[in-house]
Coordinates of C-alpha atoms in Angstrom, one line a residue:
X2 CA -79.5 -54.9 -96.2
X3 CA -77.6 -56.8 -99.0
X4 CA -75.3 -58.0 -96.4
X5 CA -78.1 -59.3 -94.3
X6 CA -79.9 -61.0 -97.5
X7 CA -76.1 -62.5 -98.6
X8 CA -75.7 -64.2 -95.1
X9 CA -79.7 -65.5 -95.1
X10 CA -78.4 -66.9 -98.7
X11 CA -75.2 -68.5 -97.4
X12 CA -77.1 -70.2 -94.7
X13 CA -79.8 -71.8 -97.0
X14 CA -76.6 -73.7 -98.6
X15 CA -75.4 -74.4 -95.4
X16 CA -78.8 -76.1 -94.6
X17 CA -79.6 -77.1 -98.0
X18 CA -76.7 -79.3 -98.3
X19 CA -77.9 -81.3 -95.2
X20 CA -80.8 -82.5 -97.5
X21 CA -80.3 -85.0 -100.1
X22 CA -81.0 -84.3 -103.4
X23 CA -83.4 -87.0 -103.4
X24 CA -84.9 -85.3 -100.5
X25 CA -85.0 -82.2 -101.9
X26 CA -86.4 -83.3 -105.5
X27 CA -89.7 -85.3 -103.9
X28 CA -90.6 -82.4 -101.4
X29 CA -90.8 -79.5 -104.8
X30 CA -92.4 -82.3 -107.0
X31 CA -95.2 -82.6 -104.0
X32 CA -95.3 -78.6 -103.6
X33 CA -95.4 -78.2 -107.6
X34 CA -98.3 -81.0 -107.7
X35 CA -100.6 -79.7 -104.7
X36 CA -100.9 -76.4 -106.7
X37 CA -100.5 -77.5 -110.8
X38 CA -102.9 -80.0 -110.0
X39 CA -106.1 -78.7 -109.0
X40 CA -105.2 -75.5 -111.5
X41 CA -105.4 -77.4 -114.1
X42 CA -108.7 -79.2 -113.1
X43 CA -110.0 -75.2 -112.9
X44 CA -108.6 -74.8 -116.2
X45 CA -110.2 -77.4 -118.0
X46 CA -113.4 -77.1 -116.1
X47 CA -113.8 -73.1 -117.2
X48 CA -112.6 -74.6 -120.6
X49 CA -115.0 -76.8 -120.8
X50 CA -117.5 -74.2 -119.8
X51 CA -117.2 -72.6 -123.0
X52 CA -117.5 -76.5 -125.0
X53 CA -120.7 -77.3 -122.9
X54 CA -122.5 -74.1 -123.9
X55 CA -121.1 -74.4 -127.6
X56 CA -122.7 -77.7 -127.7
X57 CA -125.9 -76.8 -126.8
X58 CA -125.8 -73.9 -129.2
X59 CA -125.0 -76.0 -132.1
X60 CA -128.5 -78.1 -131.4
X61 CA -130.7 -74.7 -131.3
X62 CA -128.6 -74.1 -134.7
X63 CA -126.7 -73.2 -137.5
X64 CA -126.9 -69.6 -137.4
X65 CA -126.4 -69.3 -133.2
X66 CA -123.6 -71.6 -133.4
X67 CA -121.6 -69.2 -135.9
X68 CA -122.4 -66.0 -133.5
X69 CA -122.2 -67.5 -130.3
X70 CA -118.3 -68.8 -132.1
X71 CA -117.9 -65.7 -133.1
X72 CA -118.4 -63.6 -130.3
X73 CA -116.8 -65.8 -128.2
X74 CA -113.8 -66.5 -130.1
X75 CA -113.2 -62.4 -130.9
X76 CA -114.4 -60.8 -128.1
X77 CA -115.0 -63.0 -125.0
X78 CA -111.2 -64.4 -125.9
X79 CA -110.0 -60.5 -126.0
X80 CA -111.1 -59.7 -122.7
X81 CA -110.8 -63.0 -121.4
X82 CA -106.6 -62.5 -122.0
X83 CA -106.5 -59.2 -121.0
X84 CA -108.6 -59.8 -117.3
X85 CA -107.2 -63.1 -117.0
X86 CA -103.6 -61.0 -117.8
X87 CA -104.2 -58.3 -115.5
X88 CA -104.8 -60.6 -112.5
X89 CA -101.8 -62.6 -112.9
X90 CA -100.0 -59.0 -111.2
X91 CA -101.8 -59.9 -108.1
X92 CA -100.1 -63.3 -108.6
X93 CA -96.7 -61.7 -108.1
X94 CA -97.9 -59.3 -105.1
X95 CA -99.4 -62.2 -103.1
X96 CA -97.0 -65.0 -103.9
X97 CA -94.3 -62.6 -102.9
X98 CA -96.6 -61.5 -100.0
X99 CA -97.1 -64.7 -98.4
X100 CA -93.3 -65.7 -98.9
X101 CA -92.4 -62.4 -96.8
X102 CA -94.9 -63.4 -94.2
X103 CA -96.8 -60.2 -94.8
X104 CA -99.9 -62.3 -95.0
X105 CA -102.4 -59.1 -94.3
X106 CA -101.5 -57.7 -97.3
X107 CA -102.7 -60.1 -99.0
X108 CA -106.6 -59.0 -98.6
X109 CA -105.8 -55.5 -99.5
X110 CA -103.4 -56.4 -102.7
X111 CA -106.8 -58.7 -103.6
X112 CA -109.1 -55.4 -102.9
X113 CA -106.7 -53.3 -105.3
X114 CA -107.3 -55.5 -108.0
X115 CA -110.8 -55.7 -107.8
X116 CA -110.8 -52.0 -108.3
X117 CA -108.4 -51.9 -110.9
X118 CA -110.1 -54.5 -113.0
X119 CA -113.3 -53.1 -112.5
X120 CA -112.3 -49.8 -114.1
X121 CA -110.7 -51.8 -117.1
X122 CA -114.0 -54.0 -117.5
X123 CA -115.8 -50.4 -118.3
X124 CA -113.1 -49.7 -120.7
X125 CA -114.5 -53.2 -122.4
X126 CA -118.3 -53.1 -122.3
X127 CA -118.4 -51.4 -125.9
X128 CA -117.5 -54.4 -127.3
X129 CA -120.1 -55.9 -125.7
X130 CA -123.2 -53.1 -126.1
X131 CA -122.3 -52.5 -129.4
X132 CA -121.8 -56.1 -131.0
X133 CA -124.1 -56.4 -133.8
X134 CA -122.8 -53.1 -135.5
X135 CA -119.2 -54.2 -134.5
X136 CA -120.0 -57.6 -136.4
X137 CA -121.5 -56.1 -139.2
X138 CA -118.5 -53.9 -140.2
X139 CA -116.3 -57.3 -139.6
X140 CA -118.7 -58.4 -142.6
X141 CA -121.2 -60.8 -140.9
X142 CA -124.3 -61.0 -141.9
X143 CA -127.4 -59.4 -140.3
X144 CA -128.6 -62.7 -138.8
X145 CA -125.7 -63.6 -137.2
X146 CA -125.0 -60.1 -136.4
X147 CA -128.4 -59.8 -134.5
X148 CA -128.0 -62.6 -132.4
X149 CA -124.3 -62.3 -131.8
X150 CA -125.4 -59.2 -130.5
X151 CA -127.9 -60.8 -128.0
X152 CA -125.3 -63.1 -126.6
X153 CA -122.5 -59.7 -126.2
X154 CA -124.9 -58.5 -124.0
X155 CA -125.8 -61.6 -121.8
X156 CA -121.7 -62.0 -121.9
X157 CA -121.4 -58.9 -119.9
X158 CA -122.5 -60.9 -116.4
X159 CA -119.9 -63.2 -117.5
X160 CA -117.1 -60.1 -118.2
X161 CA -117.5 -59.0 -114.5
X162 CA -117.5 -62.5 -113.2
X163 CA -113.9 -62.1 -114.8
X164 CA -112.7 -60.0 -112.1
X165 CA -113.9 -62.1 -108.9
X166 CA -112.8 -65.3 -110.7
X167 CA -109.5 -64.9 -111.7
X168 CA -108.5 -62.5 -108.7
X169 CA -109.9 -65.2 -105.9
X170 CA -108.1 -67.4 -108.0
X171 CA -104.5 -65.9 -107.8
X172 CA -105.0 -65.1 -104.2
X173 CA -106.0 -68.5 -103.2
X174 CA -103.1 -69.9 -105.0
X175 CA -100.3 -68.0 -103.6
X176 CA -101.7 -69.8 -100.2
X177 CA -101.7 -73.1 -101.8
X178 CA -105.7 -72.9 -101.1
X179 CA -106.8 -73.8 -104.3
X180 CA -108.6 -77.2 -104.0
X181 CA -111.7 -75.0 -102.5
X182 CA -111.2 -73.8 -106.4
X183 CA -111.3 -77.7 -107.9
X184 CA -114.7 -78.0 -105.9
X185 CA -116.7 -75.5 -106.9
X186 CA -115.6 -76.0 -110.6
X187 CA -116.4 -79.9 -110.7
X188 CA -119.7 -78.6 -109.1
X189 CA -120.5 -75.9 -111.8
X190 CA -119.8 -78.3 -114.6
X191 CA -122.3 -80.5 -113.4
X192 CA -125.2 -77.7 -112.7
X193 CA -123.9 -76.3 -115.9
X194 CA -125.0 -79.4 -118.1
X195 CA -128.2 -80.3 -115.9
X196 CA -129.4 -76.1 -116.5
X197 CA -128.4 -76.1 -119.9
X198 CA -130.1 -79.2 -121.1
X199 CA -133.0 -77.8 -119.0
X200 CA -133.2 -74.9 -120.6
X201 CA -132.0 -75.3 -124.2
X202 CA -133.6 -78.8 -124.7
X203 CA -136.4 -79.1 -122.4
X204 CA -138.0 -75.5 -121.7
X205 CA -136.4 -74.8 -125.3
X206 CA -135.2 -71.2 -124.7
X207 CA -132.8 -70.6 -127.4
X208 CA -129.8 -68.5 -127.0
X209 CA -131.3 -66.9 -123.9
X210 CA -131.4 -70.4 -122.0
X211 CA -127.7 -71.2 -123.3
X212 CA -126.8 -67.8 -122.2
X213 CA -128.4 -67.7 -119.0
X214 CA -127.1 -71.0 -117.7
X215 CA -123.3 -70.0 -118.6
X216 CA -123.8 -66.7 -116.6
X217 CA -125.0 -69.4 -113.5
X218 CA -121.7 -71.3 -114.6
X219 CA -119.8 -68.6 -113.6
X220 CA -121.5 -66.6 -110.8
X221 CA -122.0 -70.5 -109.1
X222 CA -118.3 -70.4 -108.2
X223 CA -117.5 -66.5 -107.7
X224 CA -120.2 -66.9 -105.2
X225 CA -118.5 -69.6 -103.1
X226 CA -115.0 -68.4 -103.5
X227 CA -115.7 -65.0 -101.8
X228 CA -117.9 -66.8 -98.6
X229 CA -114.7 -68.8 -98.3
X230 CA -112.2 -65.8 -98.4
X231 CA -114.3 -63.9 -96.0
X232 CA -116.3 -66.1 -93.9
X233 CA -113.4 -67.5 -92.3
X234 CA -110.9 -69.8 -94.6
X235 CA -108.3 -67.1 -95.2
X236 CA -108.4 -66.0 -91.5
X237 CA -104.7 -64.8 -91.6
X238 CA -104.8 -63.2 -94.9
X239 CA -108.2 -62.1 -95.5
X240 CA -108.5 -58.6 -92.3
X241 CA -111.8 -57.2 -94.3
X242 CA -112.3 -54.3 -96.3
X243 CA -109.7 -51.6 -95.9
X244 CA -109.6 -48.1 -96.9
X245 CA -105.8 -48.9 -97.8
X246 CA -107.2 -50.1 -101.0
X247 CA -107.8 -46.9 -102.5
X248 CA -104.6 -46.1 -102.0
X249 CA -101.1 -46.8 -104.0
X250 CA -103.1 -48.1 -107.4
X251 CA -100.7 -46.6 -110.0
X252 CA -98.0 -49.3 -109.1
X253 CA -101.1 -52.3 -109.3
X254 CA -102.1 -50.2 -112.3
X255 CA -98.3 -50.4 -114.0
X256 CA -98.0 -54.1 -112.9
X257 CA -101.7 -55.1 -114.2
X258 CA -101.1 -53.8 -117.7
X259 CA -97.9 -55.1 -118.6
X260 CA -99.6 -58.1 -116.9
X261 CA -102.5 -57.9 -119.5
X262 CA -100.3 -57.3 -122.6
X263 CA -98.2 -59.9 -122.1
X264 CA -100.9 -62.7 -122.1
X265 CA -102.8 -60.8 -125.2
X266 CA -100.3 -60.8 -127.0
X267 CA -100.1 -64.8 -126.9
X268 CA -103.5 -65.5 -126.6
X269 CA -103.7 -63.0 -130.0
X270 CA -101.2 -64.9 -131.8
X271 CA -103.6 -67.8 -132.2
X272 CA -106.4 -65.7 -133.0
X273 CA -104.5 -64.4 -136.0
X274 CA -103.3 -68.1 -136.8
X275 CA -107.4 -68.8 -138.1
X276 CA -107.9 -65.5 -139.3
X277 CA -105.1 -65.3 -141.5
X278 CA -105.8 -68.9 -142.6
X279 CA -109.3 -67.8 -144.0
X280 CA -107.9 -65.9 -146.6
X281 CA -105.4 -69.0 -148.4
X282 CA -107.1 -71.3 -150.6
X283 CA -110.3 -73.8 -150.0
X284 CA -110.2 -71.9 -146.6
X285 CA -113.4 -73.7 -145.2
X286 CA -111.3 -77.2 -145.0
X287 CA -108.1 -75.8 -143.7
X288 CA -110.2 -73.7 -140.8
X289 CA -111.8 -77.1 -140.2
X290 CA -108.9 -78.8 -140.0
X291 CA -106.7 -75.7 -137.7
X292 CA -109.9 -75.4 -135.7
X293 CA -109.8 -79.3 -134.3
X294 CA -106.1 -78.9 -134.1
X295 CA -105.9 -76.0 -131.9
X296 CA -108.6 -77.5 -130.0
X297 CA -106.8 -80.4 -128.7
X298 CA -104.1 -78.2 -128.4
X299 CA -106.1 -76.4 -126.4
X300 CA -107.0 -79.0 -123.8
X301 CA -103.6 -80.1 -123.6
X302 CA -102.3 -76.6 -122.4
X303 CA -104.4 -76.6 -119.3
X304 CA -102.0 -78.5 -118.0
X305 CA -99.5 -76.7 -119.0
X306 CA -101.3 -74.0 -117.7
X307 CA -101.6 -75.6 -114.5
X308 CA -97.7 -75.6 -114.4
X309 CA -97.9 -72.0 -115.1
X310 CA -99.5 -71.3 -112.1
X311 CA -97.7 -73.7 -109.8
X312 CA -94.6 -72.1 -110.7
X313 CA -95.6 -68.6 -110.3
X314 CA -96.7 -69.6 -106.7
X315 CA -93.7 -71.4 -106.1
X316 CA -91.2 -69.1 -107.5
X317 CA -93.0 -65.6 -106.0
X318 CA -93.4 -67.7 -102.5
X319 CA -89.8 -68.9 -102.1
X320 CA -88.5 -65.1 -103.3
X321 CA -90.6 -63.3 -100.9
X322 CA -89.1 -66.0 -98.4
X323 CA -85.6 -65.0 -99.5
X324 CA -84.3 -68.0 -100.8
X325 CA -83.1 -67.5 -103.9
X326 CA -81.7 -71.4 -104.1
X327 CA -84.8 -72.5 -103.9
X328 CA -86.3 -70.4 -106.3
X329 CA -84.3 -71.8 -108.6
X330 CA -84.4 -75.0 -107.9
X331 CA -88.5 -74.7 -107.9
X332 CA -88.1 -73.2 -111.4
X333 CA -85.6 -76.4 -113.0
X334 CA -87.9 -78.8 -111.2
X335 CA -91.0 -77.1 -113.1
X336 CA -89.8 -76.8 -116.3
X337 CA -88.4 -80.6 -115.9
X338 CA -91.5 -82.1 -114.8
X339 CA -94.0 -80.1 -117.4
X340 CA -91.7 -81.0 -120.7
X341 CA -91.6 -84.7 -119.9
X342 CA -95.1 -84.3 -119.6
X343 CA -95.3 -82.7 -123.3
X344 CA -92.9 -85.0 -124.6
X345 CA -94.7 -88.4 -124.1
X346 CA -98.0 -86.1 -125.6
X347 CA -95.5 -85.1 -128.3
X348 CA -94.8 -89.0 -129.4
X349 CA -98.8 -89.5 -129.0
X350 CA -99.8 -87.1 -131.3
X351 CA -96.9 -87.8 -133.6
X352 CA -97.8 -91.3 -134.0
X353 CA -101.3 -90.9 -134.0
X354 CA -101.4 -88.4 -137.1
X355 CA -105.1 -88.2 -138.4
X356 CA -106.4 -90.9 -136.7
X357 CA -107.6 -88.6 -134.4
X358 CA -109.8 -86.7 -136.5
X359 CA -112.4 -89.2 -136.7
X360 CA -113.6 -88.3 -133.2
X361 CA -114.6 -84.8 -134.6
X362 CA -115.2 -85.1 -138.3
X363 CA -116.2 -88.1 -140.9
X364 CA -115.2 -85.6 -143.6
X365 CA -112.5 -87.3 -145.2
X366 CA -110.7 -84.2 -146.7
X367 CA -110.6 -83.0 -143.2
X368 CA -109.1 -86.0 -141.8
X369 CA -106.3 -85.9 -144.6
X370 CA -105.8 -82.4 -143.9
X371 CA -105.3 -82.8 -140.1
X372 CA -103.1 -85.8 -141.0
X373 CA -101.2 -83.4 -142.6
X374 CA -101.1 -81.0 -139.7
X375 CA -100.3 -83.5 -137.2
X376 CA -96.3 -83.1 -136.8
X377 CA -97.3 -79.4 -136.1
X378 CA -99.7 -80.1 -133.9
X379 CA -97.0 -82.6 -132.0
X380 CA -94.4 -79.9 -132.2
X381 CA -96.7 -77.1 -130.6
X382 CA -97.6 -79.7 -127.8
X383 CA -94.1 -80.1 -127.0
X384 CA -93.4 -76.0 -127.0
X385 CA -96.2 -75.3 -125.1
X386 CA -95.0 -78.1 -122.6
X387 CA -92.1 -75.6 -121.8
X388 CA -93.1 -71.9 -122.5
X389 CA -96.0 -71.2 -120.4
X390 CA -94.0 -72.7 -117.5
X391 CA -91.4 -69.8 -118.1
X392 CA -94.4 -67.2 -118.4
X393 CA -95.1 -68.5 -115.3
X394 CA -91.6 -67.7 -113.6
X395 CA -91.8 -64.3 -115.4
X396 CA -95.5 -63.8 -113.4
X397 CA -93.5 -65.1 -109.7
X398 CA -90.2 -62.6 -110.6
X399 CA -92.6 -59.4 -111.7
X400 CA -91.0 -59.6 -115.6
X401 CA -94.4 -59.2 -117.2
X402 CA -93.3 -55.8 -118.8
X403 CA -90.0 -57.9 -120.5
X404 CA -91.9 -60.8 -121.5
X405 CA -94.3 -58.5 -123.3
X406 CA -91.3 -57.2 -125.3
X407 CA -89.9 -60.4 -126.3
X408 CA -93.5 -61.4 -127.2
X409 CA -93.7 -58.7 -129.5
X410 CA -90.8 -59.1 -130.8
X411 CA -90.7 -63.3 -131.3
X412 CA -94.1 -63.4 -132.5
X413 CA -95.4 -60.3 -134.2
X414 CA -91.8 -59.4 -136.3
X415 CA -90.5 -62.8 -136.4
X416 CA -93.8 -65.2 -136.0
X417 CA -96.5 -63.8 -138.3
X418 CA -94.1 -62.5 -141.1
X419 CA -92.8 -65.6 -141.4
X420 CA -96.0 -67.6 -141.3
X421 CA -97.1 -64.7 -143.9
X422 CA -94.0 -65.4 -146.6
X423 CA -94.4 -69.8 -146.2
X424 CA -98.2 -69.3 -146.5
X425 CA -99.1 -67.1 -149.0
X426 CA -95.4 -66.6 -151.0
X427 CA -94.2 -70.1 -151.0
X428 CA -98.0 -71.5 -151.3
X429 CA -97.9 -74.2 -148.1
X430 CA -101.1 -72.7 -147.1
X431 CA -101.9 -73.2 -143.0
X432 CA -99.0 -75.6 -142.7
X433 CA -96.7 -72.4 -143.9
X434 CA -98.4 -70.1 -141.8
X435 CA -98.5 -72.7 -138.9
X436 CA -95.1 -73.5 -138.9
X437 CA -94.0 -70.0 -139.1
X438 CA -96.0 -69.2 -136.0
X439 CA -94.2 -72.4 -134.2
X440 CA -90.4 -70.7 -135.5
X441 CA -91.7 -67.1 -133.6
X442 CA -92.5 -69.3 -130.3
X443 CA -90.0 -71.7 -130.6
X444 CA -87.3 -68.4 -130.7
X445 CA -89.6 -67.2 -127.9
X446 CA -88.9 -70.3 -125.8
X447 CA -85.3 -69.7 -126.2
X448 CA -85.5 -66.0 -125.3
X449 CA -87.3 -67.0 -121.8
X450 CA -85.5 -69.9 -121.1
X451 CA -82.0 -67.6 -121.3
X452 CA -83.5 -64.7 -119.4
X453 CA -84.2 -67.2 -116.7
X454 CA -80.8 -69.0 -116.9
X455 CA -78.7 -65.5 -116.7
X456 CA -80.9 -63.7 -114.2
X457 CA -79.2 -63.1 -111.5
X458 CA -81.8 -64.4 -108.6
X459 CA -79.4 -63.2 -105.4
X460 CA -80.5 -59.9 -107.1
X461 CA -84.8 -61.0 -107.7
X462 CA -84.8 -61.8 -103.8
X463 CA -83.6 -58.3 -103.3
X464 CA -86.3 -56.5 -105.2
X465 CA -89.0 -58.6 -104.2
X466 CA -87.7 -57.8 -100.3
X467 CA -88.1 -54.2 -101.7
X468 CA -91.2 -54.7 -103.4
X469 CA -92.9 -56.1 -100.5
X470 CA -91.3 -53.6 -97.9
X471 CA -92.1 -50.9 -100.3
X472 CA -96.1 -51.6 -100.3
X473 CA -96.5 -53.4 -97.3
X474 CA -98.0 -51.5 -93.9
X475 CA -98.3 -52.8 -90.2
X476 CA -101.1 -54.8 -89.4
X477 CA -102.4 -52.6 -86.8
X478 CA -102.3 -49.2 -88.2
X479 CA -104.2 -50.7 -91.6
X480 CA -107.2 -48.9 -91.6
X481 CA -110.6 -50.7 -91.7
X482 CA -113.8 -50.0 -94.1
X483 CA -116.5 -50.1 -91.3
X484 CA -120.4 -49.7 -91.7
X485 CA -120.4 -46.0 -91.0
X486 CA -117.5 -45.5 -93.7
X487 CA -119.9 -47.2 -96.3
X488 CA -123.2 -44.9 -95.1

């Protein structure tokens, strides 16, 4: 077998150096922009899901606006990272998949997930059911804790619309199918404003109007996602239900949680950033000030996000062809293209320093404080230009389990201590903490980017050739899920 793979190798070079490099470079920039693009469009549309509703919140008031932040920024954001984490395994399995050519096995690896995530959602409803007591331990009061608890339980809808969204999402992707994606999220923004001003502003229905227009916002797409996938646009890929996905879970199972815990574990890490920053010193303007910070931070990693997923697709597609050359090649052009992206935003924000801050806040102690927070700000643009582009190779190679160690180890021993001693032991408040945090990704970045460099991908093409082999069954002898099965 390794003979066969070494001679498929040797004769991509042969052909590879009949292409220019030229040639080479503008046909991966068009395949890396056909899929970052419309991901990143998802991205910031489901991102901007969350602002919409926020918005509209903070008009009904004071009080919703602090549970509905809550809840969302605790809870929604823990299972948000670990669904959104779990379905990145069915990244690997498809992109590989469809590389190999297996494409049927691409509607049962999408079938396994749903069952998978489906059993860890059940594993998360507590937090949802049991909310207000859950906030009131945390310390909240019992007026935010009461209606925090009303909008845990409307987020439910919303934790099961996890699992169709971000599954159809990955298996769309690996085909390069994702613009049906960019559609139906331009379209739920849109129905998403209209149905919240209708019912928060006009019909003036509180948190239950607020809530009931985000579940819309994301049913709206699930809904047309799944009649494209099975009413004929994944024809090759999508066979219907099959009895084949009850079977051979524990490896999706294995895959899905080191999948989970290595997103957590970075979407944590900037959950811990504004917690710990509460307890320093005048902690109401430095929360403020961190809060609008990460927020544009925020919108400027959907696209790096976008480049995430683009080369997870890319690199799991050209692996599961074989072609390790290529693979590598999608990976340089990737990383390339995303930190030239995140350098020019680097030198924007640099520049800019608090001038910014007067499109959120007139407080002028805020401004000086996000002034002061700016070359941070710049510095974490520029990082996270590069790192989640690497995650993103570590999602197309099947590394999630190693990438969750060296997240633990870069940001929980190295990140947070640090931020701890400059914070609170040296007194530079959130900038201390802040730029601790930025040292444990910045060694993070390093870690991934020399993982990638001495991997030996000859080697990845073999075990995603096994991986595929391994799991894989004939078309024909798949078993179907018929009527009669069901009754």
């Amino acid at each position: 077998m390794e003979g066969n793979i070494n001679l498929q190798l040797l004769g991509e070079v042969t052909v590879a150096d009949q292409v220019s490099f030229k040639d080479k470079l503008w046909s991966e920039t068009k395949k890396l922009w056909i899929l970052a693009t419309p991901a990143m469009c998802t991205r910031v549309s489901t991102y901007g899901l969350y602002v919409i509703t926020q918005a509209f919140v903070g008009h009904i008031g004071s009080t919703e606006l602090a549970a509905y932040s809550f809840v969302y920024t605790v809870f929604l954001r823990f299972a948000n990272g670990i669904m959104l984490g779990m379905a990145s395994a069915l990244g690997t399995l498809c992109g590989q998949s469809y590389g190999a050519k297996q494409y049927h096995m691409l509607g049962v690896y999408l079938q396994r997930s749903w069952i998978v995530m489906f059993v860890a959602s059940i594993f998360l409803l507590p937090l949802f059911i049991f909310t207000t007591p859950i906030l009131k331990l945390l310390g909240q009061s019992d007026s935010i804790a009461y209606i925090g608890g009303e909008v845990g339980r409307w987020l439910i809808s919303t934790l099961f619309a996890f699992i169709v969204s971000f599954t159809c999402q990955m298996y769309l992707q690996s085909q390069s199918k994702n613009m049906i994606i960019t559609y139906l999220a331009a379209v739920t923004i849109v129905i998403h404003i209209f149905l919240s001003w209708l019912l928060t502003v006009k019909y003036k229905l509180g948190i239950s109007g607020a809530m009931l227009s985000t579940v819309f916002a994301f049913w709206i797409p699930n809904i047309g996602q799944l009649i494209y996938v099975m009413c004929g646009g994944c024809r090759n890929t999508w066979k219907g239900f099959s009895l084949l996905a009850f079977k051979d879970l524990w490896p999706v199972v294995k895959l899905s949680l080191s999948s989970g815990v290595m997103l957590c574990l970075e979407l944590w890490y900037y959950t811990a950033l504004v917690l710990i920053t509460g307890y320093l010193k005048n902690s109401e303007v430095a929360i403020d000030a961190l809060t609008i910070c990460l927020n544009i931070n925020g919108w400027e990693m959907m696209i790096s996000l976008g480049f995430m997923a683009a080369a997870s697709v890319r690199v799991g597609n050209e692996l599961g062809r074989g072609s390790s050359t290529a693979a590598k090649f999608s990976i340089v052009v990737s990383v390339f293209t995303s930190f030239i992206i995140g350098f020019v935003l680097f030198l924007f924000f640099l520049f800019l320093k608090g001038r910014l801050a007067y499109i959120f806040t007139e407080n002028e102690e805020v401004v000086e404080a996000i002034a002061d927070l700016s070359s941070l700000l710049a510095v974490s643009i520029l990082l996270n230009s590069v790192q989640p582009v690497l995650s993103g190779v570590a999602v197309g190679a099947g590394w999630q389990s190693i990438v969750a160690y060296v997240n633990v180890a870069c940001y929980y021993i190295i990140g947070i201590p640090i931020g701890l001693v400059l914070g609170f032991v040296f007194d530079m408040g959130v900038k201390g903490v802040w730029m601790g945090m930025l040292f444990g990704t910045f060694v993070q970045t390093i870690a991934l980017v020399i993982i990638t460099y001495k991997t030996n991908w000859d080697e990845q093409v073999i075990i995603a050739r096994n991986r595929v082999k391994q799991w894989a069954v004939d078309d024909a002898q798949e078993p179907k899920l018929t009527t009669s099965d069901v009754s």
